[in-house]
mmCIF file of C-alpha atoms (C1' of nucleotides) in Angstrom:
data_model
loop_
_atom_site.group_PDB
_atom_site.id
_atom_site.type_symbol
_atom_site.label_atom_id
_atom_site.label_comp_id
_atom_site.label_asym_id
_atom_site.label_seq_id
_atom_site.Cartn_x
_atom_site.Cartn_y
_atom_site.Cartn_z
ATOM 1 C CA UNK A 150 -97.180 1.720 4.568
ATOM 2 C CA UNK A 151 -94.610 2.677 1.955
ATOM 3 C CA UNK A 152 -95.069 2.917 -1.808
ATOM 4 C CA UNK A 153 -93.111 1.030 -4.430
ATOM 5 C CA UNK A 154 -91.049 4.117 -5.175
ATOM 6 C CA UNK A 155 -90.326 4.489 -1.456
ATOM 7 C CA UNK A 156 -89.126 0.878 -1.363
ATOM 8 C CA UNK A 157 -86.868 1.389 -4.362
ATOM 9 C CA UNK A 158 -85.380 4.515 -2.802
ATOM 10 C CA UNK A 159 -84.807 2.763 0.513
ATOM 11 C CA UNK A 160 -83.254 -0.170 -1.290
ATOM 12 C CA UNK A 161 -80.895 1.932 -3.380
ATOM 13 C CA UNK A 162 -79.777 4.142 -0.509
ATOM 14 C CA UNK A 163 -78.397 1.462 1.751
ATOM 15 C CA UNK A 164 -74.697 1.197 2.595
ATOM 16 C CA UNK A 165 -72.953 4.436 1.685
ATOM 17 C CA UNK A 166 -76.171 6.216 0.817
ATOM 18 C CA UNK A 167 -77.236 8.012 -2.316
ATOM 19 C CA UNK A 168 -78.087 11.544 -3.337
ATOM 20 C CA UNK A 169 -81.203 12.515 -5.229
ATOM 21 C CA UNK A 170 -79.081 13.118 -8.263
ATOM 22 C CA UNK A 171 -77.490 9.665 -8.036
ATOM 23 C CA UNK A 172 -80.950 8.163 -8.063
ATOM 24 C CA UNK A 173 -82.120 10.261 -10.964
ATOM 25 C CA UNK A 174 -79.141 9.101 -12.980
ATOM 26 C CA UNK A 175 -79.852 5.474 -12.106
ATOM 27 C CA UNK A 176 -83.434 5.885 -13.291
ATOM 28 C CA UNK A 177 -82.231 7.495 -16.488
ATOM 29 C CA UNK A 178 -79.432 5.125 -17.382
ATOM 30 C CA UNK A 179 -80.860 1.721 -16.499
ATOM 31 C CA UNK A 180 -84.068 -0.113 -17.333
ATOM 32 C CA UNK A 181 -85.094 0.869 -13.819
ATOM 33 C CA UNK A 182 -86.348 3.775 -15.871
ATOM 34 C CA UNK A 183 -89.890 2.706 -15.209
ATOM 35 C CA UNK A 184 -89.753 5.272 -12.454
ATOM 36 C CA UNK A 185 -89.782 8.952 -13.114
ATOM 37 C CA UNK A 186 -86.465 10.716 -12.856
ATOM 38 C CA UNK A 187 -88.099 14.106 -12.438
ATOM 39 C CA UNK A 188 -86.719 16.136 -9.538
ATOM 40 C CA UNK A 189 -90.246 16.990 -8.488
ATOM 41 C CA UNK A 190 -90.830 13.306 -7.776
ATOM 42 C CA UNK A 191 -87.486 12.258 -6.290
ATOM 43 C CA UNK A 192 -86.553 15.055 -3.904
ATOM 44 C CA UNK A 193 -89.905 15.326 -2.152
ATOM 45 C CA UNK A 194 -90.017 11.516 -1.807
ATOM 46 C CA UNK A 195 -86.595 11.492 -0.150
ATOM 47 C CA UNK A 196 -87.604 14.331 2.156
ATOM 48 C CA UNK A 197 -90.805 12.520 3.135
ATOM 49 C CA UNK A 198 -88.913 9.364 3.977
ATOM 50 C CA UNK A 199 -86.537 11.357 6.127
ATOM 51 C CA UNK A 200 -89.453 12.968 7.954
ATOM 52 C CA UNK A 201 -90.777 9.504 8.667
ATOM 53 C CA UNK A 202 -87.411 8.489 10.066
ATOM 54 C CA UNK A 203 -86.495 5.989 7.336
ATOM 55 C CA UNK A 204 -83.601 8.042 6.072
ATOM 56 C CA UNK A 205 -80.960 10.181 7.686
ATOM 57 C CA UNK A 206 -79.306 12.754 5.481
ATOM 58 C CA UNK A 207 -76.065 14.616 5.509
ATOM 59 C CA UNK A 208 -75.083 17.606 3.374
ATOM 60 C CA UNK A 209 -71.564 17.160 2.058
ATOM 61 C CA UNK A 210 -69.392 20.185 2.677
ATOM 62 C CA UNK A 211 -66.439 19.629 0.390
ATOM 63 C CA UNK A 212 -66.766 19.787 -3.377
ATOM 64 C CA UNK A 213 -70.154 20.074 -5.009
ATOM 65 C CA UNK A 214 -73.275 20.632 -3.020
ATOM 66 C CA UNK A 215 -74.753 17.211 -2.375
ATOM 67 C CA UNK A 216 -77.184 15.783 0.141
ATOM 68 C CA UNK A 217 -76.668 12.094 0.820
ATOM 69 C CA UNK A 218 -79.511 9.978 2.154
ATOM 70 C CA UNK A 219 -78.841 6.808 4.057
ATOM 71 C CA UNK A 220 -81.285 4.165 5.224
ATOM 72 C CA UNK A 221 -81.765 4.049 8.987
ATOM 73 C CA UNK A 222 -82.572 1.082 11.213
ATOM 74 C CA UNK A 223 -86.248 2.111 10.991
ATOM 75 C CA UNK A 224 -85.872 2.237 7.195
ATOM 76 C CA UNK A 225 -84.562 -1.318 7.283
ATOM 77 C CA UNK A 226 -87.619 -2.417 9.202
ATOM 78 C CA UNK A 227 -89.959 -0.620 6.801
ATOM 79 C CA UNK A 228 -88.291 -2.219 3.795
ATOM 80 C CA UNK A 229 -88.454 -5.650 5.370
ATOM 81 C CA UNK A 230 -92.144 -5.087 6.064
ATOM 82 C CA UNK A 231 -92.746 -4.131 2.460
ATOM 83 C CA UNK A 232 -91.012 -7.290 1.283
ATOM 84 C CA UNK A 233 -93.024 -9.487 3.613
ATOM 85 C CA UNK A 234 -96.441 -8.066 2.698
ATOM 86 C CA UNK A 235 -98.910 -10.472 1.109
ATOM 87 C CA UNK A 236 -99.365 -10.375 -2.674
ATOM 88 C CA UNK A 237 -102.150 -7.866 -2.886
ATOM 89 C CA UNK A 238 -104.799 -9.107 -5.264
ATOM 90 C CA UNK A 239 -105.461 -10.816 -8.466
ATOM 91 C CA UNK A 240 -105.790 -9.626 -11.169
ATOM 92 C CA UNK A 241 -102.208 -8.610 -10.730
ATOM 93 C CA UNK A 242 -102.051 -6.417 -13.822
ATOM 94 C CA UNK A 243 -101.561 -3.259 -11.906
ATOM 95 C CA UNK A 244 -98.928 -4.417 -9.454
ATOM 96 C CA UNK A 245 -96.933 -6.612 -11.809
ATOM 97 C CA UNK A 246 -94.094 -4.118 -11.866
ATOM 98 C CA UNK A 247 -94.194 -3.878 -8.108
ATOM 99 C CA UNK A 248 -93.850 -7.649 -7.883
ATOM 100 C CA UNK A 249 -90.824 -7.508 -10.172
ATOM 101 C CA UNK A 250 -89.213 -4.943 -7.890
ATOM 102 C CA UNK A 251 -90.015 -7.043 -4.865
ATOM 103 C CA UNK A 252 -88.291 -10.002 -6.428
ATOM 104 C CA UNK A 253 -85.106 -8.061 -7.087
ATOM 105 C CA UNK A 254 -85.062 -6.351 -3.708
ATOM 106 C CA UNK A 255 -85.809 -9.567 -1.868
ATOM 107 C CA UNK A 256 -82.905 -11.297 -3.594
ATOM 108 C CA UNK A 257 -80.458 -8.508 -2.756
ATOM 109 C CA UNK A 258 -81.733 -7.481 0.623
ATOM 110 C CA UNK A 259 -82.688 -10.883 2.006
ATOM 111 C CA UNK A 260 -81.495 -13.875 -0.003
ATOM 112 C CA UNK A 261 -81.854 -15.663 -3.289
ATOM 113 C CA UNK A 262 -83.680 -18.500 -1.600
ATOM 114 C CA UNK A 263 -86.277 -16.123 -0.231
ATOM 115 C CA UNK A 264 -86.651 -14.536 -3.669
ATOM 116 C CA UNK A 265 -87.330 -17.971 -5.121
ATOM 117 C CA UNK A 266 -90.035 -18.570 -2.544
ATOM 118 C CA UNK A 267 -91.499 -15.219 -3.495
ATOM 119 C CA UNK A 268 -91.425 -16.244 -7.167
ATOM 120 C CA UNK A 269 -93.336 -19.366 -6.198
ATOM 121 C CA UNK A 270 -96.034 -17.232 -4.610
ATOM 122 C CA UNK A 271 -96.154 -15.038 -7.706
ATOM 123 C CA UNK A 272 -96.548 -18.121 -9.847
ATOM 124 C CA UNK A 273 -99.730 -19.014 -7.999
ATOM 125 C CA UNK A 274 -101.113 -15.507 -8.429
ATOM 126 C CA UNK A 275 -100.364 -15.491 -12.145
ATOM 127 C CA UNK A 276 -101.857 -18.952 -12.577
ATOM 128 C CA UNK A 277 -105.065 -17.702 -10.955
ATOM 129 C CA UNK A 278 -105.077 -14.706 -13.297
ATOM 130 C CA UNK A 279 -104.654 -16.895 -16.370
ATOM 131 C CA UNK A 280 -107.454 -19.136 -15.197
ATOM 132 C CA UNK A 281 -109.778 -16.185 -14.559
ATOM 133 C CA UNK A 282 -109.114 -14.609 -17.939
ATOM 134 C CA UNK A 283 -109.506 -17.897 -19.774
ATOM 135 C CA UNK A 284 -112.798 -18.489 -18.014
ATOM 136 C CA UNK A 285 -113.944 -15.031 -19.035
ATOM 137 C CA UNK A 286 -112.927 -15.700 -22.624
ATOM 138 C CA UNK A 287 -114.780 -19.014 -22.646
ATOM 139 C CA UNK A 288 -117.894 -17.362 -21.193
ATOM 140 C CA UNK A 289 -118.015 -14.153 -23.187
ATOM 141 C CA UNK A 290 -115.636 -14.675 -26.093
ATOM 142 C CA UNK A 291 -118.376 -15.148 -28.665
ATOM 143 C CA UNK A 292 -120.228 -11.989 -27.684
ATOM 144 C CA UNK A 293 -117.134 -9.828 -27.687
ATOM 145 C CA UNK A 294 -115.874 -7.847 -30.642
ATOM 146 C CA UNK A 295 -112.830 -9.289 -32.318
ATOM 147 C CA UNK A 296 -110.463 -6.625 -30.996
ATOM 148 C CA UNK A 297 -111.570 -7.080 -27.402
ATOM 149 C CA UNK A 298 -111.079 -10.807 -27.741
ATOM 150 C CA UNK A 299 -107.607 -10.148 -29.116
ATOM 151 C CA UNK A 300 -106.777 -7.814 -26.223
ATOM 152 C CA UNK A 301 -107.940 -10.428 -23.751
ATOM 153 C CA UNK A 302 -105.746 -12.931 -25.520
ATOM 154 C CA UNK A 303 -102.796 -10.587 -25.079
ATOM 155 C CA UNK A 304 -103.552 -10.364 -21.374
ATOM 156 C CA UNK A 305 -103.537 -14.130 -21.105
ATOM 157 C CA UNK A 306 -100.270 -14.391 -23.009
ATOM 158 C CA UNK A 307 -98.675 -11.802 -20.743
ATOM 159 C CA UNK A 308 -99.582 -13.717 -17.628
ATOM 160 C CA UNK A 309 -98.403 -16.963 -19.170
ATOM 161 C CA UNK A 310 -95.061 -15.363 -19.929
ATOM 162 C CA UNK A 311 -94.758 -14.373 -16.292
ATOM 163 C CA UNK A 312 -95.842 -17.817 -15.210
ATOM 164 C CA UNK A 313 -93.120 -19.451 -17.283
ATOM 165 C CA UNK A 314 -90.572 -16.979 -15.951
ATOM 166 C CA UNK A 315 -91.460 -17.854 -12.365
ATOM 167 C CA UNK A 316 -91.077 -21.540 -13.148
ATOM 168 C CA UNK A 317 -87.683 -20.938 -14.721
ATOM 169 C CA UNK A 318 -86.569 -19.013 -11.655
ATOM 170 C CA UNK A 319 -87.705 -21.802 -9.368
ATOM 171 C CA UNK A 320 -85.958 -24.380 -11.560
ATOM 172 C CA UNK A 321 -82.763 -22.258 -11.826
ATOM 173 C CA UNK A 322 -83.084 -22.067 -15.586
ATOM 174 C CA UNK A 323 -82.357 -19.266 -18.039
ATOM 175 C CA UNK A 324 -80.498 -15.980 -17.751
ATOM 176 C CA UNK A 325 -81.115 -15.737 -14.031
ATOM 177 C CA UNK A 326 -79.165 -18.897 -13.292
ATOM 178 C CA UNK B 234 -104.822 16.464 -24.648
ATOM 179 C CA UNK B 235 -106.902 13.746 -23.076
ATOM 180 C CA UNK B 236 -105.739 10.948 -20.785
ATOM 181 C CA UNK B 237 -106.183 7.238 -21.364
ATOM 182 C CA UNK B 238 -109.054 7.164 -18.889
ATOM 183 C CA UNK B 239 -110.670 10.070 -20.733
ATOM 184 C CA UNK B 240 -110.387 8.142 -23.982
ATOM 185 C CA UNK B 241 -111.934 5.029 -22.454
ATOM 186 C CA UNK B 242 -114.815 7.074 -21.057
ATOM 187 C CA UNK B 243 -115.397 8.808 -24.380
ATOM 188 C CA UNK B 244 -115.253 5.487 -26.165
ATOM 189 C CA UNK B 245 -117.719 3.760 -23.842
ATOM 190 C CA UNK B 246 -120.200 6.622 -23.796
ATOM 191 C CA UNK B 247 -120.917 6.819 -27.498
ATOM 192 C CA UNK B 248 -124.309 5.969 -28.963
ATOM 193 C CA UNK B 249 -126.932 5.915 -26.208
ATOM 194 C CA UNK B 250 -124.522 7.216 -23.590
ATOM 195 C CA UNK B 251 -123.557 5.845 -20.216
ATOM 196 C CA UNK B 252 -123.928 6.837 -16.603
ATOM 197 C CA UNK B 253 -121.095 6.900 -14.119
ATOM 198 C CA UNK B 254 -122.549 3.856 -12.477
ATOM 199 C CA UNK B 255 -122.712 1.957 -15.773
ATOM 200 C CA UNK B 256 -119.039 2.614 -16.248
ATOM 201 C CA UNK B 257 -118.149 1.594 -12.731
ATOM 202 C CA UNK B 258 -119.905 -1.712 -13.271
ATOM 203 C CA UNK B 259 -118.093 -2.259 -16.550
ATOM 204 C CA UNK B 260 -114.777 -1.663 -14.800
ATOM 205 C CA UNK B 261 -115.775 -4.062 -12.048
ATOM 206 C CA UNK B 262 -117.152 -6.887 -14.145
ATOM 207 C CA UNK B 263 -114.761 -7.068 -17.077
ATOM 208 C CA UNK B 264 -110.989 -7.303 -17.447
ATOM 209 C CA UNK B 265 -111.237 -3.614 -18.274
ATOM 210 C CA UNK B 266 -110.778 -3.564 -14.525
ATOM 211 C CA UNK B 267 -107.340 -2.112 -14.982
ATOM 212 C CA UNK B 268 -109.036 1.194 -14.376
ATOM 213 C CA UNK B 269 -110.301 2.224 -11.007
ATOM 214 C CA UNK B 270 -114.009 1.916 -10.423
ATOM 215 C CA UNK B 271 -113.930 4.356 -7.503
ATOM 216 C CA UNK B 272 -116.584 7.061 -7.676
ATOM 217 C CA UNK B 273 -113.963 9.630 -6.768
ATOM 218 C CA UNK B 274 -112.216 8.864 -10.048
ATOM 219 C CA UNK B 275 -115.138 8.345 -12.421
ATOM 220 C CA UNK B 276 -117.556 11.141 -11.573
ATOM 221 C CA UNK B 277 -115.038 13.978 -11.566
ATOM 222 C CA UNK B 278 -113.575 12.668 -14.837
ATOM 223 C CA UNK B 279 -117.000 12.695 -16.490
ATOM 224 C CA UNK B 280 -117.688 16.182 -15.164
ATOM 225 C CA UNK B 281 -114.333 17.429 -16.457
ATOM 226 C CA UNK B 282 -115.017 16.041 -19.908
ATOM 227 C CA UNK B 283 -118.399 17.742 -19.929
ATOM 228 C CA UNK B 284 -116.797 21.039 -18.938
ATOM 229 C CA UNK B 285 -114.464 20.660 -21.872
ATOM 230 C CA UNK B 286 -117.391 20.071 -24.177
ATOM 231 C CA UNK B 287 -116.634 16.422 -24.986
ATOM 232 C CA UNK B 288 -119.752 15.131 -23.264
ATOM 233 C CA UNK B 289 -123.290 16.369 -22.943
ATOM 234 C CA UNK B 290 -125.252 15.016 -20.003
ATOM 235 C CA UNK B 291 -128.910 14.614 -19.215
ATOM 236 C CA UNK B 292 -130.451 13.743 -15.860
ATOM 237 C CA UNK B 293 -133.143 11.123 -16.300
ATOM 238 C CA UNK B 294 -136.394 12.101 -14.633
ATOM 239 C CA UNK B 295 -138.332 8.848 -14.454
ATOM 240 C CA UNK B 296 -137.247 5.984 -12.214
ATOM 241 C CA UNK B 297 -133.929 6.123 -10.426
ATOM 242 C CA UNK B 298 -131.783 9.188 -10.382
ATOM 243 C CA UNK B 299 -129.309 8.781 -13.196
ATOM 244 C CA UNK B 300 -127.126 11.144 -15.178
ATOM 245 C CA UNK B 301 -126.337 9.928 -18.659
ATOM 246 C CA UNK B 302 -123.273 11.217 -20.489
ATOM 247 C CA UNK B 303 -123.086 11.163 -24.239
ATOM 248 C CA UNK B 304 -120.143 11.919 -26.478
ATOM 249 C CA UNK B 305 -120.512 15.119 -28.474
ATOM 250 C CA UNK B 306 -119.142 15.970 -31.884
ATOM 251 C CA UNK B 307 -116.198 17.642 -30.151
ATOM 252 C CA UNK B 308 -115.740 14.461 -28.102
ATOM 253 C CA UNK B 309 -115.565 12.501 -31.335
ATOM 254 C CA UNK B 310 -112.844 14.783 -32.612
ATOM 255 C CA UNK B 311 -110.893 14.507 -29.357
ATOM 256 C CA UNK B 312 -111.095 10.716 -29.422
ATOM 257 C CA UNK B 313 -109.991 10.610 -33.035
ATOM 258 C CA UNK B 314 -107.066 12.847 -32.147
ATOM 259 C CA UNK B 315 -106.076 10.534 -29.312
ATOM 260 C CA UNK B 316 -106.143 7.553 -31.655
ATOM 261 C CA UNK B 317 -104.021 9.286 -34.245
ATOM 262 C CA UNK B 318 -101.289 10.458 -31.854
ATOM 263 C CA UNK B 319 -97.800 9.086 -32.423
ATOM 264 C CA UNK B 320 -96.571 6.233 -30.247
ATOM 265 C CA UNK B 321 -95.013 8.226 -27.441
ATOM 266 C CA UNK B 322 -91.643 6.741 -26.606
ATOM 267 C CA UNK B 323 -89.674 3.632 -26.196
ATOM 268 C CA UNK B 324 -89.232 2.025 -23.722
ATOM 269 C CA UNK B 325 -92.935 1.463 -23.925
ATOM 270 C CA UNK B 326 -93.266 -0.204 -20.518
ATOM 271 C CA UNK B 327 -95.324 2.521 -19.037
ATOM 272 C CA UNK B 328 -97.772 3.036 -21.874
ATOM 273 C CA UNK B 329 -98.199 -0.593 -22.852
ATOM 274 C CA UNK B 330 -101.689 -0.670 -21.397
ATOM 275 C CA UNK B 331 -102.506 2.544 -23.177
ATOM 276 C CA UNK B 332 -101.424 0.996 -26.456
ATOM 277 C CA UNK B 333 -103.676 -1.993 -25.797
ATOM 278 C CA UNK B 334 -106.611 0.345 -25.257
ATOM 279 C CA UNK B 335 -105.758 2.237 -28.398
ATOM 280 C CA UNK B 336 -105.807 -0.956 -30.378
ATOM 281 C CA UNK B 337 -109.277 -1.904 -29.144
ATOM 282 C CA UNK B 338 -110.717 1.568 -29.536
ATOM 283 C CA UNK B 339 -109.230 1.993 -32.990
ATOM 284 C CA UNK B 340 -110.776 -1.277 -34.131
ATOM 285 C CA UNK B 341 -114.224 -0.346 -32.830
ATOM 286 C CA UNK B 342 -114.222 3.330 -33.503
ATOM 287 C CA UNK B 343 -112.354 3.385 -36.808
ATOM 288 C CA UNK B 344 -111.824 0.022 -38.451
ATOM 289 C CA UNK B 345 -110.103 -3.294 -38.082
ATOM 290 C CA UNK B 346 -107.754 -2.420 -40.907
ATOM 291 C CA UNK B 347 -106.645 0.729 -39.113
ATOM 292 C CA UNK B 348 -106.146 -1.268 -35.909
ATOM 293 C CA UNK B 349 -103.906 -3.650 -37.813
ATOM 294 C CA UNK B 350 -101.836 -0.759 -39.074
ATOM 295 C CA UNK B 351 -101.586 0.449 -35.499
ATOM 296 C CA UNK B 352 -100.450 -3.024 -34.411
ATOM 297 C CA UNK B 353 -97.748 -2.828 -37.055
ATOM 298 C CA UNK B 354 -96.506 0.431 -35.557
ATOM 299 C CA UNK B 355 -96.538 -1.123 -32.096
ATOM 300 C CA UNK B 356 -94.543 -4.048 -33.394
ATOM 301 C CA UNK B 357 -91.761 -1.680 -34.414
ATOM 302 C CA UNK B 358 -91.773 -0.011 -31.008
ATOM 303 C CA UNK B 359 -91.623 -3.322 -29.179
ATOM 304 C CA UNK B 360 -88.865 -4.585 -31.451
ATOM 305 C CA UNK B 361 -86.832 -1.494 -30.594
ATOM 306 C CA UNK B 362 -87.439 -2.129 -26.888
ATOM 307 C CA UNK B 363 -86.303 -5.737 -27.158
ATOM 308 C CA UNK B 364 -83.192 -4.660 -28.989
ATOM 309 C CA UNK B 365 -82.377 -1.992 -26.389
ATOM 310 C CA UNK B 366 -82.836 -4.346 -23.455
ATOM 311 C CA UNK B 367 -80.813 -7.104 -25.096
ATOM 312 C CA UNK B 368 -78.021 -4.643 -25.780
ATOM 313 C CA UNK B 369 -78.088 -3.557 -22.160
ATOM 314 C CA UNK B 370 -77.966 -7.171 -21.027
ATOM 315 C CA UNK B 371 -75.037 -7.899 -23.319
ATOM 316 C CA UNK B 372 -73.193 -4.810 -22.056
ATOM 317 C CA UNK B 373 -73.864 -5.025 -18.337
ATOM 318 C CA UNK B 374 -75.176 -8.539 -17.749
ATOM 319 C CA UNK B 375 -71.947 -9.786 -16.175
ATOM 320 C CA UNK B 376 -71.720 -6.940 -13.696
ATOM 321 C CA UNK B 377 -75.325 -7.211 -12.594
ATOM 322 C CA UNK B 378 -76.573 -9.273 -9.691
ATOM 323 C CA UNK B 379 -78.378 -12.436 -10.649
ATOM 324 C CA UNK B 380 -81.815 -11.118 -9.692
ATOM 325 C CA UNK B 381 -81.440 -7.937 -11.726
ATOM 326 C CA UNK B 382 -80.386 -10.000 -14.717
ATOM 327 C CA UNK B 383 -83.432 -12.179 -14.203
ATOM 328 C CA UNK B 384 -85.713 -9.143 -14.023
ATOM 329 C CA UNK B 385 -84.208 -7.776 -17.204
ATOM 330 C CA UNK B 386 -84.805 -11.147 -18.818
ATOM 331 C CA UNK B 387 -88.465 -10.917 -17.779
ATOM 332 C CA UNK B 388 -88.692 -7.494 -19.389
ATOM 333 C CA UNK B 389 -87.317 -8.886 -22.617
ATOM 334 C CA UNK B 390 -89.723 -11.808 -22.550
ATOM 335 C CA UNK B 391 -92.652 -9.470 -21.979
ATOM 336 C CA UNK B 392 -91.785 -7.385 -25.004
ATOM 337 C CA UNK B 393 -91.265 -10.493 -27.108
ATOM 338 C CA UNK B 394 -94.704 -11.708 -26.118
ATOM 339 C CA UNK B 395 -96.155 -8.427 -27.310
ATOM 340 C CA UNK B 396 -94.095 -8.586 -30.468
ATOM 341 C CA UNK B 397 -95.459 -12.020 -31.302
ATOM 342 C CA UNK B 398 -98.984 -10.864 -30.548
ATOM 343 C CA UNK B 399 -98.646 -7.951 -32.974
ATOM 344 C CA UNK B 400 -97.401 -10.310 -35.655
ATOM 345 C CA UNK B 401 -100.323 -12.658 -35.084
ATOM 346 C CA UNK B 402 -102.735 -9.756 -35.371
ATOM 347 C CA UNK B 403 -101.149 -8.639 -38.617
ATOM 348 C CA UNK B 404 -101.232 -12.220 -39.954
ATOM 349 C CA UNK B 405 -104.845 -12.757 -38.791
ATOM 350 C CA UNK B 406 -103.816 -15.620 -36.567
ATOM 351 C CA UNK B 407 -105.027 -16.726 -33.136
ATOM 352 C CA UNK B 408 -108.008 -15.792 -30.992
ATOM 353 C CA UNK B 409 -108.347 -12.401 -32.631
ATOM 354 C CA UNK B 410 -108.988 -13.896 -36.070
ATOM 355 C "C1'" DG C 255 -64.581 34.630 -18.161
ATOM 356 C "C1'" DA C 256 -68.152 32.208 -20.143
ATOM 357 C "C1'" DT C 257 -70.511 28.196 -20.585
ATOM 358 C "C1'" DC C 258 -71.922 23.639 -19.476
ATOM 359 C "C1'" DA C 259 -73.034 20.068 -16.327
ATOM 360 C "C1'" DC C 260 -73.971 19.251 -11.530
ATOM 361 C "C1'" DA C 261 -77.320 19.467 -7.907
ATOM 362 C "C1'" DT C 262 -81.152 20.744 -5.143
ATOM 363 C "C1'" DG C 263 -85.208 22.437 -4.497
ATOM 364 C "C1'" DT C 264 -90.087 24.810 -4.949
ATOM 365 C "C1'" DA C 265 -94.631 26.233 -6.984
ATOM 366 C "C1'" DA C 266 -98.865 25.454 -9.299
ATOM 367 C "C1'" DG C 267 -101.876 22.407 -10.939
ATOM 368 C "C1'" DA C 268 -103.892 17.856 -12.214
ATOM 369 C "C1'" DA C 269 -105.583 13.528 -10.876
ATOM 370 C "C1'" DG C 270 -106.238 9.594 -8.092
ATOM 371 C "C1'" DT C 271 -107.307 7.413 -3.229
ATOM 372 C "C1'" DT C 272 -110.212 6.496 0.674
ATOM 373 C "C1'" DA C 273 -113.973 7.666 3.115
ATOM 374 C "C1'" DC C 274 -118.042 9.888 3.923
ATOM 375 C "C1'" DA C 275 -122.730 11.946 2.906
ATOM 376 C "C1'" DT C 276 -127.065 11.700 0.907
ATOM 377 C "C1'" DG C 277 -131.181 10.272 -0.859
ATOM 378 C "C1'" DA C 278 -134.223 7.442 -3.898
ATOM 379 C "C1'" DT C 279 -136.077 2.983 -5.122
ATOM 380 C "C1'" DT C 280 -136.891 -1.697 -5.051
ATOM 381 C "C1'" DC C 281 -137.450 -5.962 -2.425
ATOM 382 C "C1'" DT C 282 -139.120 -8.745 1.393
ATOM 383 C "C1'" DA D 104 -141.764 -0.626 7.435
ATOM 384 C "C1'" DG D 105 -137.042 -1.818 7.144
ATOM 385 C "C1'" DA D 106 -133.108 -3.309 4.546
ATOM 386 C "C1'" DA D 107 -130.410 -3.638 0.612
ATOM 387 C "C1'" DT D 108 -128.895 -1.683 -3.465
ATOM 388 C "C1'" DC D 109 -128.779 1.943 -6.819
ATOM 389 C "C1'" DA D 110 -126.604 6.278 -7.854
ATOM 390 C "C1'" DT D 111 -124.278 10.511 -7.476
ATOM 391 C "C1'" DG D 112 -121.425 13.322 -5.492
ATOM 392 C "C1'" DT D 113 -117.888 15.778 -2.211
ATOM 393 C "C1'" DA D 114 -113.848 16.406 1.059
ATOM 394 C "C1'" DA D 115 -109.334 15.724 2.573
ATOM 395 C "C1'" DC D 116 -105.185 13.963 1.440
ATOM 396 C "C1'" DT D 117 -101.325 12.282 -1.217
ATOM 397 C "C1'" DT D 118 -98.565 12.210 -5.007
ATOM 398 C "C1'" DC D 119 -97.011 13.121 -9.617
ATOM 399 C "C1'" DT D 120 -96.212 16.466 -13.586
ATOM 400 C "C1'" DT D 121 -94.168 20.427 -15.730
ATOM 401 C "C1'" DA D 122 -91.757 24.326 -15.217
ATOM 402 C "C1'" DC D 123 -89.092 27.462 -12.952
ATOM 403 C "C1'" DA D 124 -85.394 29.262 -9.740
ATOM 404 C "C1'" DT D 125 -80.933 29.125 -7.993
ATOM 405 C "C1'" DG D 126 -76.295 28.519 -7.315
ATOM 406 C "C1'" DT D 127 -71.702 26.028 -7.592
ATOM 407 C "C1'" DG D 128 -67.908 23.664 -9.719
ATOM 408 C "C1'" DA D 129 -65.596 22.120 -13.878
ATOM 409 C "C1'" DT D 130 -64.156 22.918 -18.594
ATOM 410 C "C1'" DC D 131 -62.605 25.422 -22.593
#
DNA sequence: GATCACATGTAAGAAGTTACATGATTCT
DNA sequence: AGAATCATGTAACTTCTTACATGTGATC
């Protein structure tokens, strides 16, 4: 089993490979910045993945010191396995960001069509979440303090936003067209 | 400094106090379930907070074995400090859930009016996030693969949802009225 | 020649995860 | 009595955080 960060690293370091520093800069300069750019997170993660055989690395000799990691065949397999895993559980709150990453990586690493099918699966999960939260609100809304009710409402709105996004993806609408 | 989980524990164990098991059940049975209900997370956290003087605990003698934690005066101060802290950083992606908790705890522990003021501060943070992401999309949208653009779009929509929610709170609209 | 940015790494500590251990109490 | 559930805790492991250490190449 690989973590979300592992998957992102494997994804980024395909083709020509990437150094730890390259990845840190990507995390700093793009909205990928959800992940920590701290060296204490990146370098050990790369080293671990190499130990597990998912990366091979080469120290560049000319110019600046630089160790370039490149995804191996085994790394390919691991990444494909991560993509194919079932959508863990609802409520999805905690893995929402992981699902987003999976969408992007699936589109790039497999195909847009497959990413759309994944979005369709996400849609179902989000719909279940909305239903569960709305049921909870109907059951306990009256007994809850105002602020808790409001927070629950925010949760519902968040899932509905995701739901609509999935539908737009499936229908080829919006920015992602 | 206390963590978000610490704050939630301190918040829940006011008044009559709560046992670790009580808290685990709360995390299991309500959409508070964002937090882990594993004993290996809860019990050590309670013990740590007691060591720091934010809880006092008493083992109940009659009936089932049960250790009840209760927030101390120092715990009160710590929780108030947590509430009053500045909104860490934008992008807010990573602390969004923390902000939600802060809203609820502020409303219950301080006042609804204070929670509204907090929502107003959140609104500013989310607005800044939307602006930053839209600028990034305008700058790099063309060069990005379709799926990345779509993911960025989702990020923007998520922040806008939060933005609208804050405005509704401030205007006393919606479920939280 | 000094300083800044590049680049990699490690060390110490905090916290969460899964799994296990243990025993009391209530229910049937 | 036996089983299920209540309830607390610990152990081993993994990973992340902050901070430090180190050295090279580019820039002024």
